[in-house]
Short mmCIF file of C-alpha atoms and ligand atoms in Angstrom, two decimals:
data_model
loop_
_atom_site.label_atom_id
_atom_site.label_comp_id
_atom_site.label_asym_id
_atom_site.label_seq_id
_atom_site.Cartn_x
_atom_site.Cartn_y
_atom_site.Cartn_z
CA UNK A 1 -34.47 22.14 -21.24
CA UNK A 2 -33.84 22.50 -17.38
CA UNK A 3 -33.44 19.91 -15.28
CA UNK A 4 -34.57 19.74 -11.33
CA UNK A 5 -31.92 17.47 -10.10
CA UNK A 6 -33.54 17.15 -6.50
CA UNK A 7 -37.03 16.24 -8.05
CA UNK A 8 -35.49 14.05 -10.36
CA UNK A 9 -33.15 12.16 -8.04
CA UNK A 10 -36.33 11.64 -5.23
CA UNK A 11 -38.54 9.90 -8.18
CA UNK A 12 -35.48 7.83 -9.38
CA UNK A 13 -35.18 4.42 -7.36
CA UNK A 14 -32.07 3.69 -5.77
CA UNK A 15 -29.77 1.50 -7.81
CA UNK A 16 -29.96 -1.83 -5.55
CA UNK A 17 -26.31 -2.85 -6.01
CA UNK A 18 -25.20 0.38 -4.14
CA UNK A 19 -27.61 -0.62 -1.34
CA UNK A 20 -26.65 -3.31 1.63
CA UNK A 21 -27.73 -6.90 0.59
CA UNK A 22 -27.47 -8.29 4.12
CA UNK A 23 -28.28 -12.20 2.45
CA UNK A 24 -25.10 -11.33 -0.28
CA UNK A 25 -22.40 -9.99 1.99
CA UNK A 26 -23.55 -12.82 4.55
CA UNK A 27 -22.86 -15.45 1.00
CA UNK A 28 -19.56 -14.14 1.16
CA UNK A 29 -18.73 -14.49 4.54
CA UNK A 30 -19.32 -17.97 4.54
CA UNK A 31 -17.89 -18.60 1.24
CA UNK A 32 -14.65 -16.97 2.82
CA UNK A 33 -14.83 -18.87 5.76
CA UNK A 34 -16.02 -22.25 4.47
CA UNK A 35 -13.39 -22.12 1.74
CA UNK A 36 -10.45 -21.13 4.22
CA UNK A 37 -11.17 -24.28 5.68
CA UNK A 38 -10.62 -27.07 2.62
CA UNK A 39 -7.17 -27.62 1.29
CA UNK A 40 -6.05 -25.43 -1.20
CA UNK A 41 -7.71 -26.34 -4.45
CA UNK A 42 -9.21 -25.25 -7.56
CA UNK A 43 -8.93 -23.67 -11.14
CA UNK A 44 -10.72 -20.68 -12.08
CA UNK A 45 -14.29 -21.39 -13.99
CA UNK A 46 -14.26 -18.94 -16.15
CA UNK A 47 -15.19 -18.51 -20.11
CA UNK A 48 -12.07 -17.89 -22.33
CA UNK A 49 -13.99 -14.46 -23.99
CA UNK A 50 -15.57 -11.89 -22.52
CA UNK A 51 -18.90 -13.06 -21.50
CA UNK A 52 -22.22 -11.45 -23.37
CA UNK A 53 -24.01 -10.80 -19.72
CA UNK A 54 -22.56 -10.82 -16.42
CA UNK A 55 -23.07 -14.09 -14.17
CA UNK A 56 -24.68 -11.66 -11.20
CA UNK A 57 -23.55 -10.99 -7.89
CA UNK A 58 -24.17 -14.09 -5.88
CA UNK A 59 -23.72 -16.35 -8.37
CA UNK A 60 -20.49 -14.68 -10.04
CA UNK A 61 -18.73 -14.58 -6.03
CA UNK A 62 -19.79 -18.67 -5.78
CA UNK A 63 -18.11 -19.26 -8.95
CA UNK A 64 -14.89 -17.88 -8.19
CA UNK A 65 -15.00 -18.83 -4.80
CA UNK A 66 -13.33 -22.39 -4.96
CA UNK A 67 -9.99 -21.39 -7.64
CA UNK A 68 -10.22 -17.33 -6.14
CA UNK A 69 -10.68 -18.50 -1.95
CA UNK A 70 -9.33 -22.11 -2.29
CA UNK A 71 -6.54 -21.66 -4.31
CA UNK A 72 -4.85 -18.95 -2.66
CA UNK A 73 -1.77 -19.39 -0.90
CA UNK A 74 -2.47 -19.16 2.80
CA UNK A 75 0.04 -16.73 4.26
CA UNK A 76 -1.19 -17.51 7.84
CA UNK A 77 -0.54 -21.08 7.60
CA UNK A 78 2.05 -22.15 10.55
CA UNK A 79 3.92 -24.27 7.77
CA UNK A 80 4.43 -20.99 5.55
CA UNK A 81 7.95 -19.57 5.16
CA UNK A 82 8.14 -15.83 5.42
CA UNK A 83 7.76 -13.90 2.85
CA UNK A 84 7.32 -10.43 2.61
CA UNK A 85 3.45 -10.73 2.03
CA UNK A 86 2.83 -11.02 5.94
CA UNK A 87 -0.55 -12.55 6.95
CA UNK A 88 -3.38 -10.39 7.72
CA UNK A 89 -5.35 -10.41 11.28
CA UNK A 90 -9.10 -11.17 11.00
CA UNK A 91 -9.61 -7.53 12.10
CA UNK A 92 -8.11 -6.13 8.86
CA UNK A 93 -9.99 -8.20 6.81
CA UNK A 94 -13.40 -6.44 8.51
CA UNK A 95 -11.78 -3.26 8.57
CA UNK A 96 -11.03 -3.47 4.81
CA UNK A 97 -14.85 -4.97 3.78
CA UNK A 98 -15.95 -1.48 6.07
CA UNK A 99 -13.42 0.51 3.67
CA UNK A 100 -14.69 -1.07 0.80
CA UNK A 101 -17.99 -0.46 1.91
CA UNK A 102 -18.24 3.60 2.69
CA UNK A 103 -14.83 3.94 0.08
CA UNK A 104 -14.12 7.45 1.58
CA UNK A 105 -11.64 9.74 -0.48
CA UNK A 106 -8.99 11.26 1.81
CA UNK A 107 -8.72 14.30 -0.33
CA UNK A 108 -10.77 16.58 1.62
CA UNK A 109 -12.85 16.67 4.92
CA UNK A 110 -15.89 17.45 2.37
CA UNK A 111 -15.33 14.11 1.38
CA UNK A 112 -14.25 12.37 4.41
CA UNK A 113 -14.68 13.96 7.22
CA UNK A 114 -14.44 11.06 9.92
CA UNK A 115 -11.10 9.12 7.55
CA UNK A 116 -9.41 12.38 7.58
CA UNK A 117 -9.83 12.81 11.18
CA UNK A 118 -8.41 9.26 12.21
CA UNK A 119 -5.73 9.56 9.92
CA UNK A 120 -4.41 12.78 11.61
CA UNK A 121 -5.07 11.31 15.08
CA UNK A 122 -3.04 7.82 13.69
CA UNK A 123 -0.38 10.02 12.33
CA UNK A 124 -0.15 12.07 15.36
CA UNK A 125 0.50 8.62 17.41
CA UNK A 126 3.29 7.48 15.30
CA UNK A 127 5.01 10.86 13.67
CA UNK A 128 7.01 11.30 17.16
CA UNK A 129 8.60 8.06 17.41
CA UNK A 130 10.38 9.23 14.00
CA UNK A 131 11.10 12.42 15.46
CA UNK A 132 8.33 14.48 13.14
CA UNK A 133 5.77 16.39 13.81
CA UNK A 134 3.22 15.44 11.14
CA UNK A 135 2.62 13.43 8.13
CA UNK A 136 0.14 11.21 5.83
CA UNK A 137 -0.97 7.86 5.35
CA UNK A 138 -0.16 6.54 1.43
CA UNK A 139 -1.45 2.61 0.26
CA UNK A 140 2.08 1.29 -0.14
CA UNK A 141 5.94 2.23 -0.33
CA UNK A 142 5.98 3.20 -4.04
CA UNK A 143 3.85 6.37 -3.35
CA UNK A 144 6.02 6.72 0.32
CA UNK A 145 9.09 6.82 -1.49
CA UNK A 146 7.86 9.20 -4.08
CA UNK A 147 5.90 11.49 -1.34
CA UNK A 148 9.10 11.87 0.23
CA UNK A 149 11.60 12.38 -2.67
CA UNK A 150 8.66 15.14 -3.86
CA UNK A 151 8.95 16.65 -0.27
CA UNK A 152 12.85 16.49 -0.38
CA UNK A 153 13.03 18.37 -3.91
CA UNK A 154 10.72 20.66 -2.67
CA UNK A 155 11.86 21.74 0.70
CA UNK A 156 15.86 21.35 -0.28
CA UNK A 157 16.11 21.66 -3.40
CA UNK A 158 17.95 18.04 -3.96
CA UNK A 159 18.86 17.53 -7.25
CA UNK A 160 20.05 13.76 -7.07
CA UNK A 161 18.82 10.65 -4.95
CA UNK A 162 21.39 8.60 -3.90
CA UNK A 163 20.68 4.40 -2.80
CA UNK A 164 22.20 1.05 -2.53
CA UNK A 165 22.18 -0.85 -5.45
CA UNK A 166 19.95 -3.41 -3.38
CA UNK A 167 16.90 -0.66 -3.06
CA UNK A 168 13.47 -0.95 -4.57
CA UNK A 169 12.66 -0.20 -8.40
CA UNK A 170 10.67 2.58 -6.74
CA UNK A 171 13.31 4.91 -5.76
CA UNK A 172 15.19 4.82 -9.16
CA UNK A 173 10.98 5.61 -10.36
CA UNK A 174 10.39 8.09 -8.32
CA UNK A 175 13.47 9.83 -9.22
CA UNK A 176 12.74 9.74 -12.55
CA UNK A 177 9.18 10.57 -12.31
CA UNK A 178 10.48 13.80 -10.44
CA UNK A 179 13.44 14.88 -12.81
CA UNK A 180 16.05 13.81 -10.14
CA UNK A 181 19.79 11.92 -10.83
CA UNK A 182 19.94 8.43 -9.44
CA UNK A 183 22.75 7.65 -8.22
CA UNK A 184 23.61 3.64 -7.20
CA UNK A 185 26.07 3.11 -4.04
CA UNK A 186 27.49 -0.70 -4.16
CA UNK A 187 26.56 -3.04 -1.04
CA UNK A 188 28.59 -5.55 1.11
CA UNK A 189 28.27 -8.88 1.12
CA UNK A 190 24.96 -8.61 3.24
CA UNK A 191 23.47 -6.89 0.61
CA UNK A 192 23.88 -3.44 2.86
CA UNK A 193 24.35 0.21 1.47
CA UNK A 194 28.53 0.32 1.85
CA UNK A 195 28.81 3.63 3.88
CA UNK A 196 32.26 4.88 2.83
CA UNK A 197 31.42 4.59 -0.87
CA UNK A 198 28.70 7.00 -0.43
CA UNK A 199 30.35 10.28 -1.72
CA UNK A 200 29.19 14.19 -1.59
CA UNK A 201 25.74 14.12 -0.58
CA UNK A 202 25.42 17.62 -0.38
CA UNK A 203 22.45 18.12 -2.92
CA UNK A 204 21.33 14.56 -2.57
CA UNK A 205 18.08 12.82 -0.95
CA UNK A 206 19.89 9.69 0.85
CA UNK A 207 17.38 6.72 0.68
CA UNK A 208 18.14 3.70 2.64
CA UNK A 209 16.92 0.86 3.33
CA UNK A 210 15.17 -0.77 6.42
CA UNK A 211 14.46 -4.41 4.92
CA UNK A 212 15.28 -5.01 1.16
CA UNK A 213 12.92 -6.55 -1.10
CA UNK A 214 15.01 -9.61 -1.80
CA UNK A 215 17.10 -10.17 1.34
CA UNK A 216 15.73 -8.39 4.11
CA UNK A 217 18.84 -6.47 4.36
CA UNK A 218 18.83 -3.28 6.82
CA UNK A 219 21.52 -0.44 5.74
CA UNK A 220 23.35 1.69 8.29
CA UNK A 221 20.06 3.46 9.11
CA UNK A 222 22.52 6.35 10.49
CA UNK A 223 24.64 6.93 7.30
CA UNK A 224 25.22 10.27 6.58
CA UNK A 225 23.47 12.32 9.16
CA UNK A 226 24.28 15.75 8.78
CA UNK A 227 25.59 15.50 5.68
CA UNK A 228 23.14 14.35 3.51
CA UNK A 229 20.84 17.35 1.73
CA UNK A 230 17.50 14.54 2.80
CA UNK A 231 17.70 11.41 4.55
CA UNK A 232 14.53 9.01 3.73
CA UNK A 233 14.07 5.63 4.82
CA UNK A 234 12.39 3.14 3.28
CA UNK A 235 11.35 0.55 5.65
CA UNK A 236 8.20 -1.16 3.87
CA UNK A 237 7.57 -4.32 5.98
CA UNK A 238 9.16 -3.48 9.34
CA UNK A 239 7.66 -7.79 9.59
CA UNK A 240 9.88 -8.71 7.30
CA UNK A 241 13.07 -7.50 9.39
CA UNK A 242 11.83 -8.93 12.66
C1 LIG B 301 12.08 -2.24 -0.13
C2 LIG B 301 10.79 -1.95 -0.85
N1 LIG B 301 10.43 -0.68 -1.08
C3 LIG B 301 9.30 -0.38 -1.74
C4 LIG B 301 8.46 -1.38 -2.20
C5 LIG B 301 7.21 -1.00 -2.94
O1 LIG B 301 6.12 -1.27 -2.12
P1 LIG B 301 4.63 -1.21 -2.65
O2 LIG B 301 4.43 -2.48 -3.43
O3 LIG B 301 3.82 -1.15 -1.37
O4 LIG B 301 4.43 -0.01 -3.49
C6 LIG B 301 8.77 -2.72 -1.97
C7 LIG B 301 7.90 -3.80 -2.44
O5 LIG B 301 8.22 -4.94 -2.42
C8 LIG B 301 9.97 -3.02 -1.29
O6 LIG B 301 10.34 -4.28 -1.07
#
């Protein structure tokens, strides 16, 4: 039997949950706001097994509002300590409902043709001040590190990746995930990459570190420069250094 697709998705009603419910994401709103505003508070009201039927939209977001809104920690309070989870502007919080919302896929221009577009013109902005000519955005430093350590086995050939014994799980990851050595070089007593234990670097991708997940630390961010087969560096919350 042949379908006609185009007939058969004009006579189909949309499905209403893909469509904007102005009333729902305007619920939300004021459940984020009005909930940013009370003390921290709540548990989470929620049956121990796997409900039979879902709560709904509305109603499941005003449920979890008071443990999921309340309770969180609130990173932008003045009496919170750094951490490396930085507080987010307002802005970003729009910007992310508006990703959430048209949830384009960066793969192709087919796909997103205005995303792809900013993220070249963003890239282009920034890939100078780090002496490059080009680049792309990932969602977080695990997928940086193992972009990069993909690029430097790739372009050079590195066989080994070589870090302080102070970086992120990631690196040692990535160069497993990519059939590369991992090599650890010891740190001072700041928890910095010690530079003249570094040895040949000649087939090695040199990741160091701008900002270490436990300390902060910043290694000699010009260690080994001409040397080293690939320099990357791993600077994932430039916040946390300042
Ligand atoms: C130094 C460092 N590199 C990489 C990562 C991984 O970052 P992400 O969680 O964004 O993948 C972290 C996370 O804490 C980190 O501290």
């Amino acid at each position: 039997m042949s379908v006609d697709l185009h007939n058969d998705s004009m006579s189909t009603p949309a499905d209403p949950s893909f469509q904007a419910d102005r009333a729902g994401l305007q619920r939300a709103l004021s459940l984020l706001l009005g909930e940013l505003g009370q003390p921290s508070h709540g548990s989470l009201d929620l049956p121990s097994g796997l409900p039979e039927a879902g709560f709904g939209d509305v109603p499941a977001l005003e449920r979890l509002a008071p443990a999921a809104l309340g309770g969180a920690r609130r990173l932008g309070d003045p009496g919170f300590l750094a951490h490396m989870d930085p507080p987010t502007p307002w802005v970003a919080w729009a910007a992310a409902q508006w990703a959430a919302g048209v949830n384009q896929n960066l793969l192709h221009t087919d796909t997103a043709p205005v995303a792809r577009e900013l993220e070249q013109i963003v890239v282009g902005w920034l890939a100078p001040y780090f002496g490059m000519d080009g680049g792309h955005l990932v969602p977080g430093s695990t997928l940086a590190n193992l972009t990069a350590l993909w690029a430097a086995r790739e372009l050079r050939g590195v066989g080994e990746v070589v870090a302080s014994e102070a970086a992120h799980l990631s690196v040692r990851k990535a160069a497993a995930l990519l059939g590369l050595d991992f090599r650890a070089v010891p740190v001072d007593e700041r928890q910095r990459l010690r530079e003249p234990e570094l040895g040949d670097l000649s087939r090695a991708a040199l990741v160091l570190t701008a900002g270490t997940t436990v300390t902060g630390a910043v290694d000699p961010l010009a260690a080994a420069i001409g040397d080293a087969a690939w320099r990357h560096v791993d600077a994932p919350g430039p916040g946390r250094c300042g």
